[in-house]
Amino acid sequence: MKEFEHKRRIMSRYDQTAETYDKQYLEEQNAKIRAALKTLTFNSGCAVLDLGCGTGLLFPHMKRKARMLVGLDFSRNILKQAKKRAADNILLVRADADYTPFRNHVFDSVFAFTLLQNMPNPAKTLEEIKRVSKPGGRIIVTALKKSFPRETFLAMLRESRLEVLGLFNEKLKGYVAICRPFG
């Protein structure tokens, strides 16, 4: 399946399930968010990107920790749900995670929860994440265990030249990796 067709199918699925997404995934997503945030601290002036932000479940956890939080997703209906959680310092952007409309090296931290398994080329997505991350910035990415066995996930991160600083999977359906770009 071609990249565009794959993404269009995923976008359509999220557009159709936007209103019920939280009922299905709220508990698991919040568990991933808590696992990631328990080891991280944030400078109050930081800029954060939530790539594939979905319904904005990260927003309540981060709105007081970041100067600016950008939520990016390509599903129009999912962004309508995210808007309900948005605050003054949260900007919503509708765009493709592989082709973000941002300059190089602008974000102190980039979160990508439950995104990679939906992307036709996860390595390409990781390259885009690195491009928009500041040197030394933190990249927090998850991978569903059923889509990426542990070693496959770690190898993909290494091949993308990401240093894994921490990996969590405590009773979760996915892995949570805290990374930073090499060099």
PDB file of C-alpha atoms in Angstrom:
ATOM      1  CA  MET A   1       0.000   0.000   0.000  1.00  0.00           C
ATOM      2  CA  LYS A   2       1.313   3.404  -0.911  1.00  0.00           C
ATOM      3  CA  GLU A   3       2.221   5.843   1.868  1.00  0.00           C
ATOM      4  CA  PHE A   4      -0.612   8.279   1.142  1.00  0.00           C
ATOM      5  CA  GLU A   5      -3.255   5.538   0.987  1.00  0.00           C
ATOM      6  CA  HIS A   6      -2.018   4.064   4.254  1.00  0.00           C
ATOM      7  CA  LYS A   7      -2.166   7.435   5.996  1.00  0.00           C
ATOM      8  CA  ARG A   8      -5.568   8.249   4.549  1.00  0.00           C
ATOM      9  CA  ARG A   9      -6.957   4.972   5.895  1.00  0.00           C
ATOM     10  CA  ILE A  10      -5.544   5.693   9.369  1.00  0.00           C
ATOM     11  CA  MET A  11      -6.855   9.277   9.299  1.00  0.00           C
ATOM     12  CA  SER A  12     -10.313   8.056   8.336  1.00  0.00           C
ATOM     13  CA  ARG A  13     -10.317   5.547  11.200  1.00  0.00           C
ATOM     14  CA  TYR A  14      -9.395   8.250  13.721  1.00  0.00           C
ATOM     15  CA  ASP A  15     -11.947  10.667  12.252  1.00  0.00           C
ATOM     16  CA  GLN A  16     -14.641   8.005  12.737  1.00  0.00           C
ATOM     17  CA  THR A  17     -13.633   7.074  16.300  1.00  0.00           C
ATOM     18  CA  ALA A  18     -12.682  10.518  17.653  1.00  0.00           C
ATOM     19  CA  GLU A  19     -15.694  10.860  19.949  1.00  0.00           C
ATOM     20  CA  THR A  20     -15.173   7.427  21.537  1.00  0.00           C
ATOM     21  CA  TYR A  21     -11.355   7.346  21.576  1.00  0.00           C
ATOM     22  CA  ASP A  22     -10.999   8.363  25.225  1.00  0.00           C
ATOM     23  CA  LYS A  23     -13.455   5.706  26.396  1.00  0.00           C
ATOM     24  CA  GLN A  24     -11.306   3.038  24.771  1.00  0.00           C
ATOM     25  CA  TYR A  25      -7.788   4.292  25.455  1.00  0.00           C
ATOM     26  CA  LEU A  26      -7.798   6.857  28.285  1.00  0.00           C
ATOM     27  CA  GLU A  27      -6.507   4.527  31.011  1.00  0.00           C
ATOM     28  CA  GLU A  28      -3.690   3.008  28.938  1.00  0.00           C
ATOM     29  CA  GLN A  29      -2.596   6.343  27.473  1.00  0.00           C
ATOM     30  CA  ASN A  30      -2.534   8.014  30.890  1.00  0.00           C
ATOM     31  CA  ALA A  31      -0.433   5.120  32.234  1.00  0.00           C
ATOM     32  CA  LYS A  32       2.115   5.729  29.442  1.00  0.00           C
ATOM     33  CA  ILE A  33       2.123   9.458  30.134  1.00  0.00           C
ATOM     34  CA  ARG A  34       2.684   8.911  33.866  1.00  0.00           C
ATOM     35  CA  ALA A  35       5.499   6.413  33.159  1.00  0.00           C
ATOM     36  CA  ALA A  36       7.259   8.972  30.960  1.00  0.00           C
ATOM     37  CA  LEU A  37       6.735  12.013  33.151  1.00  0.00           C
ATOM     38  CA  LYS A  38       7.861  10.447  36.419  1.00  0.00           C
ATOM     39  CA  THR A  39      11.513  10.644  35.328  1.00  0.00           C
ATOM     40  CA  LEU A  40      11.436  13.975  33.484  1.00  0.00           C
ATOM     41  CA  THR A  41      11.698  17.583  34.567  1.00  0.00           C
ATOM     42  CA  PHE A  42      10.926  20.572  32.392  1.00  0.00           C
ATOM     43  CA  ASN A  43      12.215  24.119  32.204  1.00  0.00           C
ATOM     44  CA  SER A  44       9.257  26.517  32.453  1.00  0.00           C
ATOM     45  CA  GLY A  45      10.384  28.189  29.231  1.00  0.00           C
ATOM     46  CA  CYS A  46      10.427  24.997  27.193  1.00  0.00           C
ATOM     47  CA  ALA A  47       8.687  24.330  23.894  1.00  0.00           C
ATOM     48  CA  VAL A  48       7.078  20.886  23.609  1.00  0.00           C
ATOM     49  CA  LEU A  49       5.644  19.049  20.608  1.00  0.00           C
ATOM     50  CA  ASP A  50       3.009  16.340  21.053  1.00  0.00           C
ATOM     51  CA  LEU A  51       3.272  14.578  17.688  1.00  0.00           C
ATOM     52  CA  GLY A  52       0.146  12.579  16.926  1.00  0.00           C
ATOM     53  CA  CYS A  53      -1.539  14.322  19.858  1.00  0.00           C
ATOM     54  CA  GLY A  54      -4.867  12.570  19.414  1.00  0.00           C
ATOM     55  CA  THR A  55      -7.489  13.924  21.806  1.00  0.00           C
ATOM     56  CA  GLY A  56      -4.908  15.882  23.794  1.00  0.00           C
ATOM     57  CA  LEU A  57      -4.496  13.514  26.724  1.00  0.00           C
ATOM     58  CA  LEU A  58      -0.981  14.873  27.359  1.00  0.00           C
ATOM     59  CA  PHE A  59      -2.179  18.488  27.581  1.00  0.00           C
ATOM     60  CA  PRO A  60      -3.419  18.516  31.216  1.00  0.00           C
ATOM     61  CA  HIS A  61      -0.118  16.971  32.345  1.00  0.00           C
ATOM     62  CA  MET A  62       2.043  19.502  30.481  1.00  0.00           C
ATOM     63  CA  LYS A  63       0.150  22.799  30.229  1.00  0.00           C
ATOM     64  CA  ARG A  64       1.788  24.230  33.375  1.00  0.00           C
ATOM     65  CA  LYS A  65       5.206  22.732  32.657  1.00  0.00           C
ATOM     66  CA  ALA A  66       5.796  24.205  29.199  1.00  0.00           C
ATOM     67  CA  ARG A  67       5.819  27.746  27.873  1.00  0.00           C
ATOM     68  CA  MET A  68       4.367  26.425  24.644  1.00  0.00           C
ATOM     69  CA  LEU A  69       2.847  23.058  23.791  1.00  0.00           C
ATOM     70  CA  VAL A  70       2.037  22.221  20.184  1.00  0.00           C
ATOM     71  CA  GLY A  71      -0.349  19.355  19.497  1.00  0.00           C
ATOM     72  CA  LEU A  72      -0.084  18.004  15.952  1.00  0.00           C
ATOM     73  CA  ASP A  73      -2.377  15.429  14.367  1.00  0.00           C
ATOM     74  CA  PHE A  74      -3.755  14.833  10.895  1.00  0.00           C
ATOM     75  CA  SER A  75      -7.272  13.830  11.940  1.00  0.00           C
ATOM     76  CA  ARG A  76      -9.656  16.789  11.884  1.00  0.00           C
ATOM     77  CA  ASN A  77     -12.155  15.149  14.244  1.00  0.00           C
ATOM     78  CA  ILE A  78      -9.519  14.058  16.741  1.00  0.00           C
ATOM     79  CA  LEU A  79      -8.237  17.661  16.851  1.00  0.00           C
ATOM     80  CA  LYS A  80     -11.789  18.842  17.607  1.00  0.00           C
ATOM     81  CA  GLN A  81     -11.655  16.616  20.693  1.00  0.00           C
ATOM     82  CA  ALA A  82      -8.161  17.876  21.575  1.00  0.00           C
ATOM     83  CA  LYS A  83      -9.401  21.469  21.407  1.00  0.00           C
ATOM     84  CA  LYS A  84     -11.569  20.735  24.466  1.00  0.00           C
ATOM     85  CA  ARG A  85      -8.370  20.175  26.489  1.00  0.00           C
ATOM     86  CA  ALA A  86      -6.402  23.074  25.011  1.00  0.00           C
ATOM     87  CA  ALA A  87      -5.210  25.986  27.158  1.00  0.00           C
ATOM     88  CA  ASP A  88      -3.817  29.409  26.233  1.00  0.00           C
ATOM     89  CA  ASN A  89      -0.295  28.038  25.729  1.00  0.00           C
ATOM     90  CA  ILE A  90      -1.422  25.113  23.561  1.00  0.00           C
ATOM     91  CA  LEU A  91      -1.467  25.417  19.783  1.00  0.00           C
ATOM     92  CA  LEU A  92      -3.161  22.781  17.617  1.00  0.00           C
ATOM     93  CA  VAL A  93      -1.811  22.023  14.148  1.00  0.00           C
ATOM     94  CA  ARG A  94      -3.301  19.739  11.520  1.00  0.00           C
ATOM     95  CA  ALA A  95      -0.424  18.170   9.594  1.00  0.00           C
ATOM     96  CA  ASP A  96       1.337  14.932   8.695  1.00  0.00           C
ATOM     97  CA  ALA A  97       3.805  13.732  11.359  1.00  0.00           C
ATOM     98  CA  ASP A  98       6.343  12.922   8.627  1.00  0.00           C
ATOM     99  CA  TYR A  99       6.219  16.440   7.159  1.00  0.00           C
ATOM    100  CA  THR A 100       5.765  18.887  10.022  1.00  0.00           C
ATOM    101  CA  PRO A 101       5.589  22.629   9.281  1.00  0.00           C
ATOM    102  CA  PHE A 102       8.312  23.544  11.789  1.00  0.00           C
ATOM    103  CA  ARG A 103      11.860  24.838  11.469  1.00  0.00           C
ATOM    104  CA  ASN A 104      14.778  22.630  12.459  1.00  0.00           C
ATOM    105  CA  HIS A 105      15.648  22.234  16.147  1.00  0.00           C
ATOM    106  CA  VAL A 106      12.794  24.189  17.754  1.00  0.00           C
ATOM    107  CA  PHE A 107      11.435  21.826  20.427  1.00  0.00           C
ATOM    108  CA  ASP A 108      13.034  21.032  23.774  1.00  0.00           C
ATOM    109  CA  SER A 109      10.955  17.854  24.038  1.00  0.00           C
ATOM    110  CA  VAL A 110       8.949  15.838  21.530  1.00  0.00           C
ATOM    111  CA  PHE A 111       6.356  13.289  22.601  1.00  0.00           C
ATOM    112  CA  ALA A 112       5.123  10.630  20.173  1.00  0.00           C
ATOM    113  CA  PHE A 113       2.680   8.386  22.029  1.00  0.00           C
ATOM    114  CA  THR A 114       1.038   5.543  20.106  1.00  0.00           C
ATOM    115  CA  LEU A 115       2.146   6.977  16.771  1.00  0.00           C
ATOM    116  CA  LEU A 116       4.810   4.757  15.215  1.00  0.00           C
ATOM    117  CA  GLN A 117       2.579   1.723  14.629  1.00  0.00           C
ATOM    118  CA  ASN A 118       0.287   3.922  12.518  1.00  0.00           C
ATOM    119  CA  MET A 119       3.054   5.226  10.289  1.00  0.00           C
ATOM    120  CA  PRO A 120       3.989   3.459   7.031  1.00  0.00           C
ATOM    121  CA  ASN A 121       7.691   4.160   7.628  1.00  0.00           C
ATOM    122  CA  PRO A 122       8.444   4.615  11.363  1.00  0.00           C
ATOM    123  CA  ALA A 123      12.125   5.351  10.646  1.00  0.00           C
ATOM    124  CA  LYS A 124      11.052   8.338   8.525  1.00  0.00           C
ATOM    125  CA  THR A 125       8.861   9.563  11.386  1.00  0.00           C
ATOM    126  CA  LEU A 126      11.777   9.274  13.818  1.00  0.00           C
ATOM    127  CA  GLU A 127      13.948  11.312  11.428  1.00  0.00           C
ATOM    128  CA  GLU A 128      11.333  14.065  11.395  1.00  0.00           C
ATOM    129  CA  ILE A 129      11.173  13.984  15.197  1.00  0.00           C
ATOM    130  CA  LYS A 130      14.948  14.388  15.352  1.00  0.00           C
ATOM    131  CA  ARG A 131      14.840  17.241  12.839  1.00  0.00           C
ATOM    132  CA  VAL A 132      12.494  19.363  14.970  1.00  0.00           C
ATOM    133  CA  SER A 133      14.180  18.469  18.298  1.00  0.00           C
ATOM    134  CA  LYS A 134      16.808  20.779  19.728  1.00  0.00           C
ATOM    135  CA  PRO A 135      20.301  19.306  20.097  1.00  0.00           C
ATOM    136  CA  GLY A 136      20.270  17.478  23.417  1.00  0.00           C
ATOM    137  CA  GLY A 137      16.475  17.629  23.477  1.00  0.00           C
ATOM    138  CA  ARG A 138      14.400  14.776  24.781  1.00  0.00           C
ATOM    139  CA  ILE A 139      12.326  12.502  22.618  1.00  0.00           C
ATOM    140  CA  ILE A 140       9.675  10.417  24.315  1.00  0.00           C
ATOM    141  CA  VAL A 141       8.304   7.738  22.029  1.00  0.00           C
ATOM    142  CA  THR A 142       6.118   4.696  22.595  1.00  0.00           C
ATOM    143  CA  ALA A 143       5.625   1.494  20.663  1.00  0.00           C
ATOM    144  CA  LEU A 144       2.905  -1.099  21.076  1.00  0.00           C
ATOM    145  CA  LYS A 145       4.351  -4.451  22.095  1.00  0.00           C
ATOM    146  CA  LYS A 146       2.119  -6.271  19.613  1.00  0.00           C
ATOM    147  CA  SER A 147       3.528  -4.163  16.754  1.00  0.00           C
ATOM    148  CA  PHE A 148       7.161  -3.913  17.854  1.00  0.00           C
ATOM    149  CA  PRO A 149       8.899  -6.582  19.921  1.00  0.00           C
ATOM    150  CA  ARG A 150      11.301  -5.001  22.432  1.00  0.00           C
ATOM    151  CA  GLU A 151      14.494  -5.708  20.465  1.00  0.00           C
ATOM    152  CA  THR A 152      12.934  -4.520  17.203  1.00  0.00           C
ATOM    153  CA  PHE A 153      11.884  -1.268  18.859  1.00  0.00           C
ATOM    154  CA  LEU A 154      15.320  -0.704  20.404  1.00  0.00           C
ATOM    155  CA  ALA A 155      17.067  -1.513  17.113  1.00  0.00           C
ATOM    156  CA  MET A 156      14.829   0.971  15.284  1.00  0.00           C
ATOM    157  CA  LEU A 157      15.739   3.679  17.806  1.00  0.00           C
ATOM    158  CA  ARG A 158      19.464   2.900  17.516  1.00  0.00           C
ATOM    159  CA  GLU A 159      19.312   2.872  13.700  1.00  0.00           C
ATOM    160  CA  SER A 160      17.677   6.302  13.901  1.00  0.00           C
ATOM    161  CA  ARG A 161      20.666   7.452  15.973  1.00  0.00           C
ATOM    162  CA  LEU A 162      18.679   7.902  19.155  1.00  0.00           C
ATOM    163  CA  GLU A 163      20.295   7.203  22.506  1.00  0.00           C
ATOM    164  CA  VAL A 164      17.846   5.433  24.821  1.00  0.00           C
ATOM    165  CA  LEU A 165      18.087   6.986  28.287  1.00  0.00           C
ATOM    166  CA  GLY A 166      15.262   4.923  29.762  1.00  0.00           C
ATOM    167  CA  LEU A 167      12.804   2.235  28.705  1.00  0.00           C
ATOM    168  CA  PHE A 168       9.627   1.530  30.654  1.00  0.00           C
ATOM    169  CA  ASN A 169       7.037  -1.173  30.134  1.00  0.00           C
ATOM    170  CA  GLU A 170       5.570  -1.639  33.582  1.00  0.00           C
ATOM    171  CA  LYS A 171       2.315  -3.490  32.955  1.00  0.00           C
ATOM    172  CA  LEU A 172       1.725  -1.431  29.833  1.00  0.00           C
ATOM    173  CA  LYS A 173       0.653  -2.588  26.382  1.00  0.00           C
ATOM    174  CA  GLY A 174       3.582  -0.680  24.959  1.00  0.00           C
ATOM    175  CA  TYR A 175       7.109   0.458  25.639  1.00  0.00           C
ATOM    176  CA  VAL A 176       7.887   4.027  26.665  1.00  0.00           C
ATOM    177  CA  ALA A 177      11.362   5.162  25.597  1.00  0.00           C
ATOM    178  CA  ILE A 178      13.061   8.344  26.761  1.00  0.00           C
ATOM    179  CA  CYS A 179      15.702   9.241  24.157  1.00  0.00           C
ATOM    180  CA  ARG A 180      17.939  11.976  22.866  1.00  0.00           C
ATOM    181  CA  PRO A 181      19.617  12.314  19.486  1.00  0.00           C
ATOM    182  CA  PHE A 182      23.239  11.181  19.250  1.00  0.00           C
ATOM    183  CA  GLY A 183      25.680  14.000  18.576  1.00  0.00           C
TER     184      GLY A 183
END
